mmCIF file of C-alpha atoms and ligand atoms in Angstrom:
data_model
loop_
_atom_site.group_PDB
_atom_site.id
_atom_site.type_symbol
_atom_site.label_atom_id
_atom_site.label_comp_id
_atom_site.label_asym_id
_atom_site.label_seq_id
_atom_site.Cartn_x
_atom_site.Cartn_y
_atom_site.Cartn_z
ATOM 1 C CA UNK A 296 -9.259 -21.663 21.729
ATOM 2 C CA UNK A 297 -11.334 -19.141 19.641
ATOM 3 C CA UNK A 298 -10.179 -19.565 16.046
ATOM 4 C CA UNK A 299 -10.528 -16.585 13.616
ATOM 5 C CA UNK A 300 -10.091 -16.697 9.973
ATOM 6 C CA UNK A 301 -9.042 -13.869 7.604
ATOM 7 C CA UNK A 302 -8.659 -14.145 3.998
ATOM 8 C CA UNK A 303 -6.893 -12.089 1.537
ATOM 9 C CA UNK A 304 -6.649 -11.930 -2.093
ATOM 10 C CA UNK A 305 -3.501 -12.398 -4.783
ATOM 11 C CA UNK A 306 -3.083 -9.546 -6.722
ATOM 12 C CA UNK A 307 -5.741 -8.855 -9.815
ATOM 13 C CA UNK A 308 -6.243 -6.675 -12.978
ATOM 14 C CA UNK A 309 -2.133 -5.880 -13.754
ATOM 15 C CA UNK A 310 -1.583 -4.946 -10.278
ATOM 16 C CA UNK A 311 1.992 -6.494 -8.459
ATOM 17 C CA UNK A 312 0.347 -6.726 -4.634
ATOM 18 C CA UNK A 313 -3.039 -6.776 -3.328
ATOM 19 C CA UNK A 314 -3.385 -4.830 -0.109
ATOM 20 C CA UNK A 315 -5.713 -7.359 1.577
ATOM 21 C CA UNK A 316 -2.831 -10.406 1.770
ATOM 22 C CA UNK A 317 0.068 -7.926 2.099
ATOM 23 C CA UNK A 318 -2.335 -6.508 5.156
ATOM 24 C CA UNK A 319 -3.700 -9.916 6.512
ATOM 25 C CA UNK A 320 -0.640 -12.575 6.541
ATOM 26 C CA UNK A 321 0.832 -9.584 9.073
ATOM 27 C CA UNK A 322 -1.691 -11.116 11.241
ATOM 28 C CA UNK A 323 -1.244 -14.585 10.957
ATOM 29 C CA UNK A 324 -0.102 -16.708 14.176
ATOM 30 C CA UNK A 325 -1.284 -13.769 16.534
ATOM 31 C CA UNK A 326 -3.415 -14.078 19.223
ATOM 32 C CA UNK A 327 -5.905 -11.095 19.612
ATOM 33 C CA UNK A 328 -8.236 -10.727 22.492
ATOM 34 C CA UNK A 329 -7.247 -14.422 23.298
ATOM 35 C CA UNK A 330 -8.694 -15.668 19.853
ATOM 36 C CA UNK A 331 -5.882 -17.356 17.709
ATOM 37 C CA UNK A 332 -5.378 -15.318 13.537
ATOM 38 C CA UNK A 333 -4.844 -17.642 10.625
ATOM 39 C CA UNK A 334 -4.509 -16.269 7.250
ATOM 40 C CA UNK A 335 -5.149 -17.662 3.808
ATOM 41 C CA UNK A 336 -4.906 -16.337 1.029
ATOM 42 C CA UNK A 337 -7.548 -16.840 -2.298
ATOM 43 C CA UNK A 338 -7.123 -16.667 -5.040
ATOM 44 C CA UNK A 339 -8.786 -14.179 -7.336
ATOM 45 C CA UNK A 340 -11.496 -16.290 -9.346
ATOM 46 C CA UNK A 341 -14.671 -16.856 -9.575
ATOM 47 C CA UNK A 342 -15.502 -20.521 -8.036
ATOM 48 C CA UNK A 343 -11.772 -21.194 -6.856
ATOM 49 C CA UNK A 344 -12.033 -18.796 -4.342
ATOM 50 C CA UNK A 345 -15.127 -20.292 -2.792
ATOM 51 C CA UNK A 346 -13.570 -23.766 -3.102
ATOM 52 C CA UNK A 347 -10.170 -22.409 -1.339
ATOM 53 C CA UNK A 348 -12.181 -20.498 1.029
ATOM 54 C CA UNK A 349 -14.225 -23.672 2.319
ATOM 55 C CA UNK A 350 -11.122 -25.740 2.622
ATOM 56 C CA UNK A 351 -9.783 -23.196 4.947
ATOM 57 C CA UNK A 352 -12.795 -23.837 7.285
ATOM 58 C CA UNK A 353 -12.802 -27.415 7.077
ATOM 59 C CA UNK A 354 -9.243 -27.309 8.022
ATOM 60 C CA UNK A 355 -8.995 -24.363 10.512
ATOM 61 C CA UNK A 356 -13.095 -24.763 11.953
ATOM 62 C CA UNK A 357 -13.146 -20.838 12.743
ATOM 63 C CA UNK A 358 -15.301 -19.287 15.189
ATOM 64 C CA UNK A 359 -15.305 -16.072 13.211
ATOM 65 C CA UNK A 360 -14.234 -15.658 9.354
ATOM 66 C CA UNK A 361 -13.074 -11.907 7.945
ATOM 67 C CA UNK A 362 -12.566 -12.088 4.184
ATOM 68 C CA UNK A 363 -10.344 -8.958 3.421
ATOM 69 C CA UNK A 364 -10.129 -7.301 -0.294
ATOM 70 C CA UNK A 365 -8.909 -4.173 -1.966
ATOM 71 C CA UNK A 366 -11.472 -1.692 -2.822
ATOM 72 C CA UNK A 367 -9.455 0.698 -4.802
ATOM 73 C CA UNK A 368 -10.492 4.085 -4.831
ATOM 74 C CA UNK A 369 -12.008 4.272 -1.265
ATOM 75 C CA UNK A 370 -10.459 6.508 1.433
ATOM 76 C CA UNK A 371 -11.624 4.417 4.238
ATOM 77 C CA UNK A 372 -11.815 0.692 5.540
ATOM 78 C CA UNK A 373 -14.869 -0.111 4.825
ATOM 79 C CA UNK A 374 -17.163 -3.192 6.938
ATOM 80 C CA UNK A 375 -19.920 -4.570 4.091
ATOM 81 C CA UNK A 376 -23.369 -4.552 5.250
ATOM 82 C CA UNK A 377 -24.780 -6.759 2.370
ATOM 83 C CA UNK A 378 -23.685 -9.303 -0.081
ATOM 84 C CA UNK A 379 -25.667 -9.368 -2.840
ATOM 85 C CA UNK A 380 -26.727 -12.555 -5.234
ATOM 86 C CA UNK A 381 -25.217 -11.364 -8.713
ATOM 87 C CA UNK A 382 -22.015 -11.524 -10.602
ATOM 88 C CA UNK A 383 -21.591 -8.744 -13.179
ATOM 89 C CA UNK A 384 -17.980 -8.391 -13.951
ATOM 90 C CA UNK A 385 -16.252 -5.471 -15.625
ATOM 91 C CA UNK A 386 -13.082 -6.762 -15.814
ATOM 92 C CA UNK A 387 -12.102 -10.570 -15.923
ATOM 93 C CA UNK A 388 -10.918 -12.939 -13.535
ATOM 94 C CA UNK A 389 -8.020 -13.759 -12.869
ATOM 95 C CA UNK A 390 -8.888 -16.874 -15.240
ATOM 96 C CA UNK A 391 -10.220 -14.868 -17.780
ATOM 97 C CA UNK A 392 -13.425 -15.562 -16.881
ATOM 98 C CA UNK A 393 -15.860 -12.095 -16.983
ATOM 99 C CA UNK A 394 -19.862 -13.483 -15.949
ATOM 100 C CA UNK A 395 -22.570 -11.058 -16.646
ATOM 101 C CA UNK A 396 -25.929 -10.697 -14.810
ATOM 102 C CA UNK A 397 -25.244 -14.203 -13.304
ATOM 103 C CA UNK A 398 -26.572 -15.231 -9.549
ATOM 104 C CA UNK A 399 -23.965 -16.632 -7.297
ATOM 105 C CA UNK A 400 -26.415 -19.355 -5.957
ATOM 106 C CA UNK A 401 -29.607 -20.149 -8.155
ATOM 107 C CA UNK A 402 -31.580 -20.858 -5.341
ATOM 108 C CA UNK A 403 -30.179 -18.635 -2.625
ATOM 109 C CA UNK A 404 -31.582 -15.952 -1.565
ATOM 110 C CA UNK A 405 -30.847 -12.416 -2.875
ATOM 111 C CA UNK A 406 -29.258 -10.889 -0.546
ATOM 112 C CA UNK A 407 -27.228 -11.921 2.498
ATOM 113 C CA UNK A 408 -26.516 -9.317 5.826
ATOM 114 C CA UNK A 409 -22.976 -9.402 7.361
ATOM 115 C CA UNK A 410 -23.065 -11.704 10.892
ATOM 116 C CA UNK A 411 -19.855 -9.224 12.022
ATOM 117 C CA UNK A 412 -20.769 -6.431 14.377
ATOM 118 C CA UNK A 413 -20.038 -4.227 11.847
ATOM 119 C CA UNK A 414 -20.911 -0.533 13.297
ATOM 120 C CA UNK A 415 -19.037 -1.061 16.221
ATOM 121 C CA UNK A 416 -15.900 -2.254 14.115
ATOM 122 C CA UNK A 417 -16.134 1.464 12.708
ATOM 123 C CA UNK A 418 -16.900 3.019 15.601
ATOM 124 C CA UNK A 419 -13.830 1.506 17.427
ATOM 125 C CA UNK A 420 -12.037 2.140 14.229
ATOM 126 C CA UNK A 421 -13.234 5.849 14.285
ATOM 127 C CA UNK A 422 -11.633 6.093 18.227
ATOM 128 C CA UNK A 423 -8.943 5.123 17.193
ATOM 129 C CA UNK A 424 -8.014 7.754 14.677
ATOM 130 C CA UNK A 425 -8.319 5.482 11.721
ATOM 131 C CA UNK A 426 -11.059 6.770 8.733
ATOM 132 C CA UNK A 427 -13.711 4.473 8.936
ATOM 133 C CA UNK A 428 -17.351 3.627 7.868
ATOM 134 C CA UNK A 429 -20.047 0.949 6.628
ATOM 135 C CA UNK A 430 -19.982 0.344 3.180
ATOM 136 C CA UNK A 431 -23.714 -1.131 1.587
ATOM 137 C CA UNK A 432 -21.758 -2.672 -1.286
ATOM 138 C CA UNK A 433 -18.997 -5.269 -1.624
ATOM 139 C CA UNK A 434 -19.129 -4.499 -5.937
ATOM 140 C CA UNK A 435 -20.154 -7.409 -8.180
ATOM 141 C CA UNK A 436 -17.055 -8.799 -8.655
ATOM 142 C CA UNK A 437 -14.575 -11.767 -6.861
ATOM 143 C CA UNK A 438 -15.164 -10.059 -3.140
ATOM 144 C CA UNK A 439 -18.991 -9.929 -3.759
ATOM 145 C CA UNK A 440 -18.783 -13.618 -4.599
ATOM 146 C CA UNK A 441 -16.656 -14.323 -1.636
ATOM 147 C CA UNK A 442 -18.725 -13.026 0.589
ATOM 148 C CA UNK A 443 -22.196 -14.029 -0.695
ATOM 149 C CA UNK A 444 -21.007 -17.735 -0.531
ATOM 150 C CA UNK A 445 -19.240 -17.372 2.771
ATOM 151 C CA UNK A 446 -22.205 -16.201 4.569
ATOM 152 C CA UNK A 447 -24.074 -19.421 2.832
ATOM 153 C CA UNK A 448 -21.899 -21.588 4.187
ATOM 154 C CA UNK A 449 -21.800 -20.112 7.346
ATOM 155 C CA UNK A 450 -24.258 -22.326 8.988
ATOM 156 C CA UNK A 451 -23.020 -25.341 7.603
ATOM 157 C CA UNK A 452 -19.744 -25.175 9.360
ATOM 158 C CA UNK A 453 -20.516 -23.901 12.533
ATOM 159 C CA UNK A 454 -18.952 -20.654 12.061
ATOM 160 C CA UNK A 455 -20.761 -17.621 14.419
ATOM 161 C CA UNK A 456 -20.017 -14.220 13.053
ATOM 162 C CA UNK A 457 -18.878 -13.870 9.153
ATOM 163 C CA UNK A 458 -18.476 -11.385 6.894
ATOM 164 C CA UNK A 459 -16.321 -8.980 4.294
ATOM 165 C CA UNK A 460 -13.977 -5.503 4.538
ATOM 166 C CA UNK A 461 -12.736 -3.356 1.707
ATOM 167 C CA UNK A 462 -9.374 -1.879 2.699
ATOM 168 C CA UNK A 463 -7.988 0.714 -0.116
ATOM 169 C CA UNK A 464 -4.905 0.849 -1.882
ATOM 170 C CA UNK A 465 -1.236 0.985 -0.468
ATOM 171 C CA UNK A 466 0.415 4.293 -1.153
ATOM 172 C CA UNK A 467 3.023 2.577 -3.537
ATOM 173 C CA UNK A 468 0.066 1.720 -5.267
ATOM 174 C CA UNK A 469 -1.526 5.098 -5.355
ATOM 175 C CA UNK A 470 2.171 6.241 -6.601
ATOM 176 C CA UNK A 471 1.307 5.124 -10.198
ATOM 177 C CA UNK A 472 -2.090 6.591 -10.413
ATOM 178 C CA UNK A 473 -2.354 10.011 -9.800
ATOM 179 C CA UNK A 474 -5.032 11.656 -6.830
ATOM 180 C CA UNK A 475 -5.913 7.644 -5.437
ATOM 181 C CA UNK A 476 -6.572 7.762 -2.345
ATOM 182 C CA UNK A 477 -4.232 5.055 -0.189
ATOM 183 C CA UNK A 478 -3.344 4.186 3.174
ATOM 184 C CA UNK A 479 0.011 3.087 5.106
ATOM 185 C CA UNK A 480 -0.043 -0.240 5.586
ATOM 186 C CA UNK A 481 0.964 -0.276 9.672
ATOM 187 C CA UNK A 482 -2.504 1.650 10.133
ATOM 188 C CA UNK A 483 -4.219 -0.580 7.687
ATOM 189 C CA UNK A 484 -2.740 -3.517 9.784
ATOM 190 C CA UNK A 485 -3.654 -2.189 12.992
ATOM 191 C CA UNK A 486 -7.076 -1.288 11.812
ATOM 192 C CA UNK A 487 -7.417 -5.093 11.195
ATOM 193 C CA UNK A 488 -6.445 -6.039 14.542
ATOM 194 C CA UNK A 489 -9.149 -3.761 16.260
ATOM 195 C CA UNK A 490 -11.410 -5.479 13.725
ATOM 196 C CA UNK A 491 -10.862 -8.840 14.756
ATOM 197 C CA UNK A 492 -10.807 -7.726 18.905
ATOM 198 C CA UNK A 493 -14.293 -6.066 17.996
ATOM 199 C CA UNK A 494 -15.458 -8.560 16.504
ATOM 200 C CA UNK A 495 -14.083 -11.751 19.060
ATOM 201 C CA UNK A 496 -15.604 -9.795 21.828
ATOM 202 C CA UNK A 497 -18.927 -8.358 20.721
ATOM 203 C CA UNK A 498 -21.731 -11.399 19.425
ATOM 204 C CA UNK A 499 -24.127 -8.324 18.736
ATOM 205 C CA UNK A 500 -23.729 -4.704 17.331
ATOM 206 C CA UNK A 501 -24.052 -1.499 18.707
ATOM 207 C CA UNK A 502 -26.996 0.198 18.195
ATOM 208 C CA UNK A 503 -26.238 3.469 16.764
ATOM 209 C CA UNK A 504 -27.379 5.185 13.283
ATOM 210 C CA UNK A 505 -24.762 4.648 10.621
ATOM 211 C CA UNK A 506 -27.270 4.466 7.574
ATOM 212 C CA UNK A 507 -27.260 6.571 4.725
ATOM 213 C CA UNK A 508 -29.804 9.204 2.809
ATOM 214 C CA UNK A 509 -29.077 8.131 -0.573
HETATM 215 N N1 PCA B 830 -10.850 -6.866 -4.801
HETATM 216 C C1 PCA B 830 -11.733 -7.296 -5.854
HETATM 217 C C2 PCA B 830 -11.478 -8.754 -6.017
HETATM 218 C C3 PCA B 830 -10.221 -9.040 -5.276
HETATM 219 C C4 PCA B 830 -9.959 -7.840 -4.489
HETATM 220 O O1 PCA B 830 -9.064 -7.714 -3.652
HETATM 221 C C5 PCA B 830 -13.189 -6.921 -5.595
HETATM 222 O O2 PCA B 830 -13.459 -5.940 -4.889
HETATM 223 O O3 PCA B 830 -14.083 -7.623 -6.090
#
């Protein structure tokens, strides 16, 4: 049986909940488009999330891995095109660590595409009445470095079709901080789901436009 992967983060910088693990442990132990969910959650560090993250694989050997974080501030859910080799932190970790101008990866390359089809995740998403659209920047924090050394591992453990999406707040978040943008959680949950059937049943993307002017 297929075996897909999502990750979600703890909470980070004073917040109580982090949308991505309240959002992806709803999905754990279901079976979508015949592939089976498990859902781990990482912590948010730099280095400890990569280590947690690769245990996950060794343990669960996923077909396809989704690493889910919250992008505060964004209206939409929002598939990342690119992963980028650089760690420059505004805030610290959850550690107290706070690199600047670092690469993920000495030797890796400097950038990294998504292996999820990630335009047709929005398009289905977009059906579906849920906002949606490609994002062509996971930050340079935690979720940056999450997904930059997911999609080098990739390879190494088998795993087909990898990559990262930015959810936005939770309206109880939004509550506290006046004009953020937020979304329910049931539509943030469901948008997941249609993630994970896009992206069990499609190897390849749609090709459509879906790039930007600036
Ligand atoms: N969002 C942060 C790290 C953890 C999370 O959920 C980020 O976008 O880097």
């Amino acid at each position: 049986m297929t075996t897909v992967l999502l990750t979600g983060f703890e909470p980070f910088d004073n917040d109580s909940i982090n949308p991505s693990w309240e959002v992806v442990h709803r999905l754990q132990g279901e079976t979508i488009a015949g592939a089976m969910v498990v859902a781990t959650q990482l912590a948010c560090e730099f280095g400890k999330s990569l280590r947690q993250l690769e245990r996950a694989i060794k343990k669960h050997q996923p077909t396809i891995v989704i690493a889910v974080g919250q992008a505060g501030g964004r209206t939409d859910i929002t598939p990342e095109r690119v992963a980028i080799n650089l760690t420059d932190a505004r805030i610290g970790d959850n550690a107290g660590k706070q690199p600047t101008d670092r690469p993920i990866h000495p030797q890796g390359p400097a950038a990294y595409f998504s292996t999820l089809p990630v335009k047709a995740m929005v398009q289905a998403l977009q059906r579906e009445g849920l906002p949606a659209s490609l994002s062509l920047s996971a930050g340079t924090f935690v979720c940056n470095h999450v997904f930059y050394g997911l999609m080098a591992m990739q390879q190494r453990h088998g795993v087909q079709r990898c990559g990262f999406i930015h959810i936005p707040f939770l309206p109880s978040q939004a509550a506290g901080r006046t004009g953020a943008p937020s979304m329910a959680q049931e539509d943030m949950v469901r948008a997941l789901r249609i993630c994970v059937e896009v992206s069990v049943r499609r190897k390849r993307d749609v090709r459509t436009t879906g790039g930007t002017t600036h």
